[in-house]
Amino acid sequence: MAMAIDNAFEVDFCSYSTSTTTTTTADEDPACTWNHWGSPVVDWGSLSSERDEFQDLIESMMDDGTGFELTRLGHDHETSNSVSVSVSTDTMVADEETNGEDFKGLRMVHLLMAAAEALMGANKSLARVILVRLKELVSPSDGTNMERLAAYFTEALQSLLEGSGGGHSKHLITNGPQHHRDKHREADMLAAFQLLQDMSPYVKFGHFTANQAILEAVTHDRRIHIVDYDIMEGIQWASLMQALVSRKEGPPTPHLRITALSRGSNGWRSIGTIQETGRRLTTFASSIGQPFSFHQCRLDSDETFRPSALKLVRGEALIINCMLNLPHFSHRPPSSVASFLSGAKTLNPRLVTLVEEEAGPIGDGGFMGRFIDSLHHYSAVFDSLEAGFPMQCRARALVERVILGPQIAGSLTQIYRNRNEEESGRWSEWLDTMGFNPVRISFANHCQAKLLLGLFNDGYRVEELANNRVVLDWKSRRLLSASIWTSPPDSDL
Amino acid sequence: MYHHHQHQGKNINSSSRMAVHNERHLFLQGGHGDSGLMLSTDAKPRLKWTPDLHERFIEAVNQLGGADKATPKTVMKLMGIPGLTLYHLKSHLQKYRLSKNLHGQTNNGSTKIGAVAMAGKRMSEANGSPMNSLSIGPQANKGIQIGEALQMQIEVQRRLHEQLEVQRHLQLRIEAQGKYLQSVLEKAQETLHRQNLGTVGLEAAKLQLSELVSKVSNQCLNSAFPDLKDLRGLCCQQTQPNPPNDCSMDSCLTSCEGSQRDQEIHNNGMCLRTYNTHKDPLMHHQTETKSSENKTMGNDDDDERTMFFADRNCSDLSMSVGLRGRFSQARNEEHSFLEVGNKRVDSVNRLPYFATKLDLNVDEKHCKQFDLNGLSWS
C-alpha cells in the first residue's frame, strides 16, 4: 500500500495539538487555551453544542458544494481532461488561507465525495486520480482526526476500486501468510482490542445492556440457553456469568448453556477460533463456579442459519443474542443475519437482544447518502476517542489502524454492494415487522448505561428512542443501538 | 332548604357522601352565588376543593404556563371566583406543585405517587371538614401532608438505593469482563511468545531488551531499577539521542525484525496490567470517600475515574482497570519527563515494558517490587 502504514507510530507531538477538528480556528477559540507544555486545555463546557462541528462542516459543504462538485465533474468529463479537480479546488481556496484547517478538511471531504461519485459512475480513471491526490494530502498516522479519517476512507475506496473482495485493506490481508506476518497481525489485534475496550464504551454498552435484559428475563429459571450469532472471543458472557453466580432472586446459579454459531472462517479479526473461545469460557465459568456448557452450531457455507441444527432442551429459557457491527466485528452478510433472526422466530425465544450500528437518516441518498453518513459516523467515533484521550495519539492510531480502518473498509464494501438496493432499514425495525414484541428496558438497565458512560467522556449520551431501544450517542451523532424483543405470547410453534 | 340542597347536589357529585356530611355546615353559609364555593364555618377558612373547582384551577395554572410559573395571585385573578382567597390558593398551589414534581422526577412509580399525593390532598380536604367541626382539622391536615412527604421521601430513597445497587453491580461486571479479557490475552500472548522464542534467537531477545531499556528515562531507571544498569551498557550502540519527537520506537522498528516488534506490541498490551497494579493502594483509599457520595462519575476528573475501578488488588489481574487511569497519570508523568529535558511522550509505555520484560510470566510479587511511586504522581 502506498500509504505509509509503517510509520503508524510516528507522531509529532507538538504539531498535532494545533489542530483539533472540533474548533474552527484554533487560535481564536476561547474554549481552547494552551497550557505550559503546549498541549491544549480544552474547556468542554463551551465547546459542547447541540451539533457536532464536523456535521456543520459537512452540511454547509453539502448545501453549496455538492452541486458544485457534480457540475465540475461533468465538465471535466466532457472535456476529457486528465482531471485537474485538485487544481480547481486549490484555486477555490487560494484566497482563503486564513481558515487553513477548515478548508483542508473541506477539501478532503470534497475529494472523497468526488471519488465516491466517480466510483459509482464507474469512472475508474477519474476515481483513481482523485484518490492519488487524496493520498498526497492525508496520512493515517498524523494530522487531525479528519485527515486520518480521510486516509482510511481513501484506502477503503481504493480497495473498492481495485475490486479486492471483502474490503480488507491490503496490508492486513493474510493471503500468502508468512507465519510471522500472521503473528504480527495478531499481536496488533490484541493490543488494539484491549485499548478499544478501555478507551471507549462501545463494546461494554452493547454487552451490558443485553446482559442486564437477559438477567431480568431469566430471574426464575434454572436453565438458560443462549444462542450467540457472533461470539468472537466470548467476552460478553463473562460478566453475565458473574451476575448469574451472584444473583439473589430465584434459583441460585442456574445452568448456562451457550451455543455459538460458527462459520467457515471466524473472521480474520478474531483472536483464535470458536473452540478456543469455548474452552476459555468453560475455564472461566469453572473458576467462578458457574455451571456451564458450550456448543457450536455450524452455519451453512453461505452463512445461512438453520434452526433445526440447534440442539434444544426442554425447560430451558431460550435467549437469542445478536451483536452486529461492534467496532471489532466483521460485517456479516445481511442475508445471513436475516436467516438467523427469522429462524430465531420459529424457536419462540424468551428474549432477543440486538445490538447494531445506528445509521443516520439517509432519505433517498442512495450510495452517496450512505457514504456521507458513514463519514459522519466514523468521524464521530474518531472524535470520541480523541476527546477521551487527546494525548495518546499512538494508542489511538493503533486502534484506528487495526480496528477502525478495516471497519470502515468493511462498511463501505457493504454499502457499495448494496448500492442499487432500497435503503436497508435497521434490524430492529425488521424485528418489529416480523412480529416480535418489544420488551421494556428497565430503570436499572438505563441507570447502568448512564453510569457506564459516565466513566468515559462527557460527550457520550444514552438516548431512549423507544421503550425497548436505547442508543449510545456521541455528541449529537447516534452510534450504537441496543434493543430488546420477545416472541409474541400466542405464537404457535 | 330543599332548594339549597339541590343546588349543592350539582357541585358535589363525586363526593356526595362527604357532601351530606358537610351539608349542615354548608347551608349555614349564606348564599354561594354561582361560584359553587363551599366554605366551612370553622375558624380557619377551609375551602373544599371539589373536582370541578380543581379542574378550573388546573386550567388556570396551565394557561399561566404551568405549576411553576403560576402564582397564587395570578391564578386567583384568572379563575375569577369570588370568595376564593390567596390563602386558599397558596396552599393548593403548593400541593399541586409537589405532586407535579414527583411526577416529573421518577419514571414509573411517580404517577402513582402523584396520584396518591393529589388524592391524598383531596381526601384531606374532604376529611378536613367534618374534622374541623371538632377543631382538630389543621393538625390532621398536617398529618396527611407529612404522610405525603414521607411517601415522596420513600420513593426517592428507593431510587437512590437502586442506583447504588446498579453501580455496585456494574463495577463487578466490568471486573469480570476485565478478568476474562485478561485470560484471553494472556493465552494468546503465550502462544505468540512460544512461537517467537522459536524464531527469535537469544541474541535478538537480548537486543530487544536493551532497546527497551534505552528508551526509559535514565533518571527514573536509576532510582527504580538499579540492577538494570548493566543491561543498558549492552545497548550503547543502539541508543538514539533524544529525537525531537517520539520516534525512538520507530528507529528501533526499522532496525529490528518484525518479530521483535511483536514483542513490543504485546508488551504494550501487557503494560496496562502491571502498571495498574501499583495504583491499588491509592485507589482503595480513595474509593471509600467517593462511593459515599452518590454521584455519577461523569466528569473529566481523572482521579475519580481511576477511583472507580477500586476493587483491584494485585492478585486480580484485570486489564480493564482503565487505560484512562493509566494515561491520566501519563499526562502528569510526561510533564515530569519534559522537565528533565527528555521530550518523550509515551514514557509511561516504557516503564511497564520494562517491568514486564523482566518478568514475562506475570508474577505479582515482582510487580510489587517495582515501585513506580518514585515518579511524581500528581
PDB file of N, CA and C in Angstrom, chain A residues 261-301:
ATOM      1  N   LEU A 261     -22.669 -19.806  17.005  1.00  0.00           N
ATOM      2  CA  LEU A 261     -22.744 -20.126  15.583  1.00  0.00           C
ATOM      3  C   LEU A 261     -21.358 -19.996  14.991  1.00  0.00           C
ATOM      4  N   SER A 262     -20.966 -20.988  14.246  1.00  0.00           N
ATOM      5  CA  SER A 262     -19.622 -20.936  13.680  1.00  0.00           C
ATOM      6  C   SER A 262     -19.701 -20.941  12.164  1.00  0.00           C
ATOM      7  N   ARG A 263     -18.746 -20.254  11.618  1.00  0.00           N
ATOM      8  CA  ARG A 263     -18.693 -20.123  10.168  1.00  0.00           C
ATOM      9  C   ARG A 263     -17.446 -20.802   9.676  1.00  0.00           C
ATOM     10  N   GLY A 264     -17.320 -20.800   8.378  1.00  0.00           N
ATOM     11  CA  GLY A 264     -16.132 -21.411   7.789  1.00  0.00           C
ATOM     12  C   GLY A 264     -14.863 -20.805   8.371  1.00  0.00           C
ATOM     13  N   SER A 265     -14.802 -19.478   8.293  1.00  0.00           N
ATOM     14  CA  SER A 265     -13.644 -18.823   8.910  1.00  0.00           C
ATOM     15  C   SER A 265     -14.195 -17.867   9.935  1.00  0.00           C
ATOM     16  N   ASN A 266     -13.569 -17.799  11.054  1.00  0.00           N
ATOM     17  CA  ASN A 266     -14.136 -16.974  12.111  1.00  0.00           C
ATOM     18  C   ASN A 266     -13.887 -15.497  11.904  1.00  0.00           C
ATOM     19  N   GLY A 267     -13.510 -15.153  10.704  1.00  0.00           N
ATOM     20  CA  GLY A 267     -13.206 -13.745  10.506  1.00  0.00           C
ATOM     21  C   GLY A 267     -11.770 -13.494  10.886  1.00  0.00           C
ATOM     22  N   TRP A 268     -11.090 -12.785  10.042  1.00  0.00           N
ATOM     23  CA  TRP A 268      -9.660 -12.605  10.267  1.00  0.00           C
ATOM     24  C   TRP A 268      -9.367 -11.755  11.483  1.00  0.00           C
ATOM     25  N   ARG A 269     -10.403 -11.139  12.010  1.00  0.00           N
ATOM     26  CA  ARG A 269     -10.124 -10.240  13.110  1.00  0.00           C
ATOM     27  C   ARG A 269     -10.373 -10.842  14.479  1.00  0.00           C
ATOM     28  N   SER A 270     -10.785 -12.043  14.527  1.00  0.00           N
ATOM     29  CA  SER A 270     -10.987 -12.596  15.862  1.00  0.00           C
ATOM     30  C   SER A 270      -9.688 -13.199  16.352  1.00  0.00           C
ATOM     31  N   ILE A 271      -9.599 -13.288  17.624  1.00  0.00           N
ATOM     32  CA  ILE A 271      -8.399 -13.863  18.217  1.00  0.00           C
ATOM     33  C   ILE A 271      -8.702 -15.310  18.526  1.00  0.00           C
ATOM     34  N   GLY A 272      -8.228 -16.182  17.700  1.00  0.00           N
ATOM     35  CA  GLY A 272      -8.472 -17.590  17.982  1.00  0.00           C
ATOM     36  C   GLY A 272      -9.778 -18.075  17.405  1.00  0.00           C
ATOM     37  N   THR A 273      -9.995 -19.342  17.542  1.00  0.00           N
ATOM     38  CA  THR A 273     -11.167 -19.966  16.947  1.00  0.00           C
ATOM     39  C   THR A 273     -12.305 -20.061  17.957  1.00  0.00           C
ATOM     40  N   ILE A 274     -13.411 -20.562  17.451  1.00  0.00           N
ATOM     41  CA  ILE A 274     -14.580 -20.725  18.319  1.00  0.00           C
ATOM     42  C   ILE A 274     -14.306 -21.773  19.390  1.00  0.00           C
ATOM     43  N   GLN A 275     -13.593 -22.800  19.014  1.00  0.00           N
ATOM     44  CA  GLN A 275     -13.285 -23.822  20.016  1.00  0.00           C
ATOM     45  C   GLN A 275     -12.503 -23.222  21.168  1.00  0.00           C
ATOM     46  N   GLU A 276     -11.573 -22.361  20.793  1.00  0.00           N
ATOM     47  CA  GLU A 276     -10.779 -21.732  21.856  1.00  0.00           C
ATOM     48  C   GLU A 276     -11.656 -20.872  22.733  1.00  0.00           C
ATOM     49  N   THR A 277     -12.562 -20.159  22.084  1.00  0.00           N
ATOM     50  CA  THR A 277     -13.495 -19.350  22.864  1.00  0.00           C
ATOM     51  C   THR A 277     -14.258 -20.221  23.847  1.00  0.00           C
ATOM     52  N   GLY A 278     -14.710 -21.377  23.336  1.00  0.00           N
ATOM     53  CA  GLY A 278     -15.456 -22.283  24.200  1.00  0.00           C
ATOM     54  C   GLY A 278     -14.619 -22.747  25.381  1.00  0.00           C
ATOM     55  N   ARG A 279     -13.378 -23.051  25.094  1.00  0.00           N
ATOM     56  CA  ARG A 279     -12.511 -23.513  26.183  1.00  0.00           C
ATOM     57  C   ARG A 279     -12.320 -22.417  27.225  1.00  0.00           C
ATOM     58  N   ARG A 280     -12.080 -21.229  26.730  1.00  0.00           N
ATOM     59  CA  ARG A 280     -11.859 -20.120  27.665  1.00  0.00           C
ATOM     60  C   ARG A 280     -13.074 -19.879  28.531  1.00  0.00           C
ATOM     61  N   LEU A 281     -14.234 -19.905  27.889  1.00  0.00           N
ATOM     62  CA  LEU A 281     -15.454 -19.660  28.647  1.00  0.00           C
ATOM     63  C   LEU A 281     -15.656 -20.754  29.692  1.00  0.00           C
ATOM     64  N   THR A 282     -15.377 -21.973  29.280  1.00  0.00           N
ATOM     65  CA  THR A 282     -15.545 -23.074  30.232  1.00  0.00           C
ATOM     66  C   THR A 282     -14.608 -22.914  31.424  1.00  0.00           C
ATOM     67  N   THR A 283     -13.392 -22.552  31.133  1.00  0.00           N
ATOM     68  CA  THR A 283     -12.436 -22.349  32.217  1.00  0.00           C
ATOM     69  C   THR A 283     -12.894 -21.229  33.141  1.00  0.00           C
ATOM     70  N   PHE A 284     -13.300 -20.159  32.533  1.00  0.00           N
ATOM     71  CA  PHE A 284     -13.742 -19.026  33.337  1.00  0.00           C
ATOM     72  C   PHE A 284     -14.937 -19.397  34.185  1.00  0.00           C
ATOM     73  N   ALA A 285     -15.866 -20.103  33.573  1.00  0.00           N
ATOM     74  CA  ALA A 285     -17.068 -20.478  34.321  1.00  0.00           C
ATOM     75  C   ALA A 285     -16.715 -21.344  35.515  1.00  0.00           C
ATOM     76  N   SER A 286     -15.830 -22.288  35.284  1.00  0.00           N
ATOM     77  CA  SER A 286     -15.496 -23.147  36.421  1.00  0.00           C
ATOM     78  C   SER A 286     -14.735 -22.365  37.480  1.00  0.00           C
ATOM     79  N   SER A 287     -14.017 -21.330  37.064  1.00  0.00           N
ATOM     80  CA  SER A 287     -13.270 -20.565  38.064  1.00  0.00           C
ATOM     81  C   SER A 287     -14.183 -19.762  38.964  1.00  0.00           C
ATOM     82  N   ILE A 288     -15.382 -19.456  38.491  1.00  0.00           N
ATOM     83  CA  ILE A 288     -16.278 -18.712  39.377  1.00  0.00           C
ATOM     84  C   ILE A 288     -17.440 -19.564  39.852  1.00  0.00           C
ATOM     85  N   GLY A 289     -17.424 -20.825  39.468  1.00  0.00           N
ATOM     86  CA  GLY A 289     -18.463 -21.709  39.969  1.00  0.00           C
ATOM     87  C   GLY A 289     -19.766 -21.608  39.238  1.00  0.00           C
ATOM     88  N   GLN A 290     -19.699 -21.370  37.972  1.00  0.00           N
ATOM     89  CA  GLN A 290     -20.923 -21.288  37.180  1.00  0.00           C
ATOM     90  C   GLN A 290     -21.085 -22.573  36.377  1.00  0.00           C
ATOM     91  N   PRO A 291     -22.172 -23.310  36.567  1.00  0.00           N
ATOM     92  CA  PRO A 291     -22.398 -24.499  35.742  1.00  0.00           C
ATOM     93  C   PRO A 291     -22.584 -24.077  34.293  1.00  0.00           C
ATOM     94  N   PHE A 292     -21.818 -24.697  33.431  1.00  0.00           N
ATOM     95  CA  PHE A 292     -21.738 -24.159  32.072  1.00  0.00           C
ATOM     96  C   PHE A 292     -21.492 -25.256  31.073  1.00  0.00           C
ATOM     97  N   SER A 293     -22.073 -25.121  29.890  1.00  0.00           N
ATOM     98  CA  SER A 293     -21.681 -25.995  28.787  1.00  0.00           C
ATOM     99  C   SER A 293     -21.713 -25.212  27.489  1.00  0.00           C
ATOM    100  N   PHE A 294     -20.862 -25.604  26.588  1.00  0.00           N
ATOM    101  CA  PHE A 294     -20.645 -24.837  25.370  1.00  0.00           C
ATOM    102  C   PHE A 294     -20.876 -25.725  24.156  1.00  0.00           C
ATOM    103  N   HIS A 295     -21.564 -25.199  23.187  1.00  0.00           N
ATOM    104  CA  HIS A 295     -21.802 -25.951  21.954  1.00  0.00           C
ATOM    105  C   HIS A 295     -21.546 -25.058  20.763  1.00  0.00           C
ATOM    106  N   GLN A 296     -21.337 -25.723  19.641  1.00  0.00           N
ATOM    107  CA  GLN A 296     -21.211 -24.978  18.391  1.00  0.00           C
ATOM    108  C   GLN A 296     -22.325 -25.403  17.464  1.00  0.00           C
ATOM    109  N   CYS A 297     -22.698 -24.483  16.621  1.00  0.00           N
ATOM    110  CA  CYS A 297     -23.674 -24.841  15.599  1.00  0.00           C
ATOM    111  C   CYS A 297     -23.173 -24.261  14.298  1.00  0.00           C
ATOM    112  N   ARG A 298     -22.975 -25.127  13.348  1.00  0.00           N
ATOM    113  CA  ARG A 298     -22.383 -24.633  12.109  1.00  0.00           C
ATOM    114  C   ARG A 298     -23.408 -23.945  11.231  1.00  0.00           C
ATOM    115  N   LEU A 299     -22.962 -22.846  10.656  1.00  0.00           N
ATOM    116  CA  LEU A 299     -23.783 -22.222   9.635  1.00  0.00           C
ATOM    117  C   LEU A 299     -23.438 -22.862   8.298  1.00  0.00           C
ATOM    118  N   ASP A 300     -24.353 -22.711   7.363  1.00  0.00           N
ATOM    119  CA  ASP A 300     -24.057 -23.200   6.016  1.00  0.00           C
ATOM    120  C   ASP A 300     -22.902 -22.400   5.430  1.00  0.00           C
ATOM    121  N   SER A 301     -22.468 -22.849   4.283  1.00  0.00           N
ATOM    122  CA  SER A 301     -21.339 -22.163   3.654  1.00  0.00           C
ATOM    123  C   SER A 301     -21.684 -20.723   3.298  1.00  0.00           C
TER     124      SER A 301
END
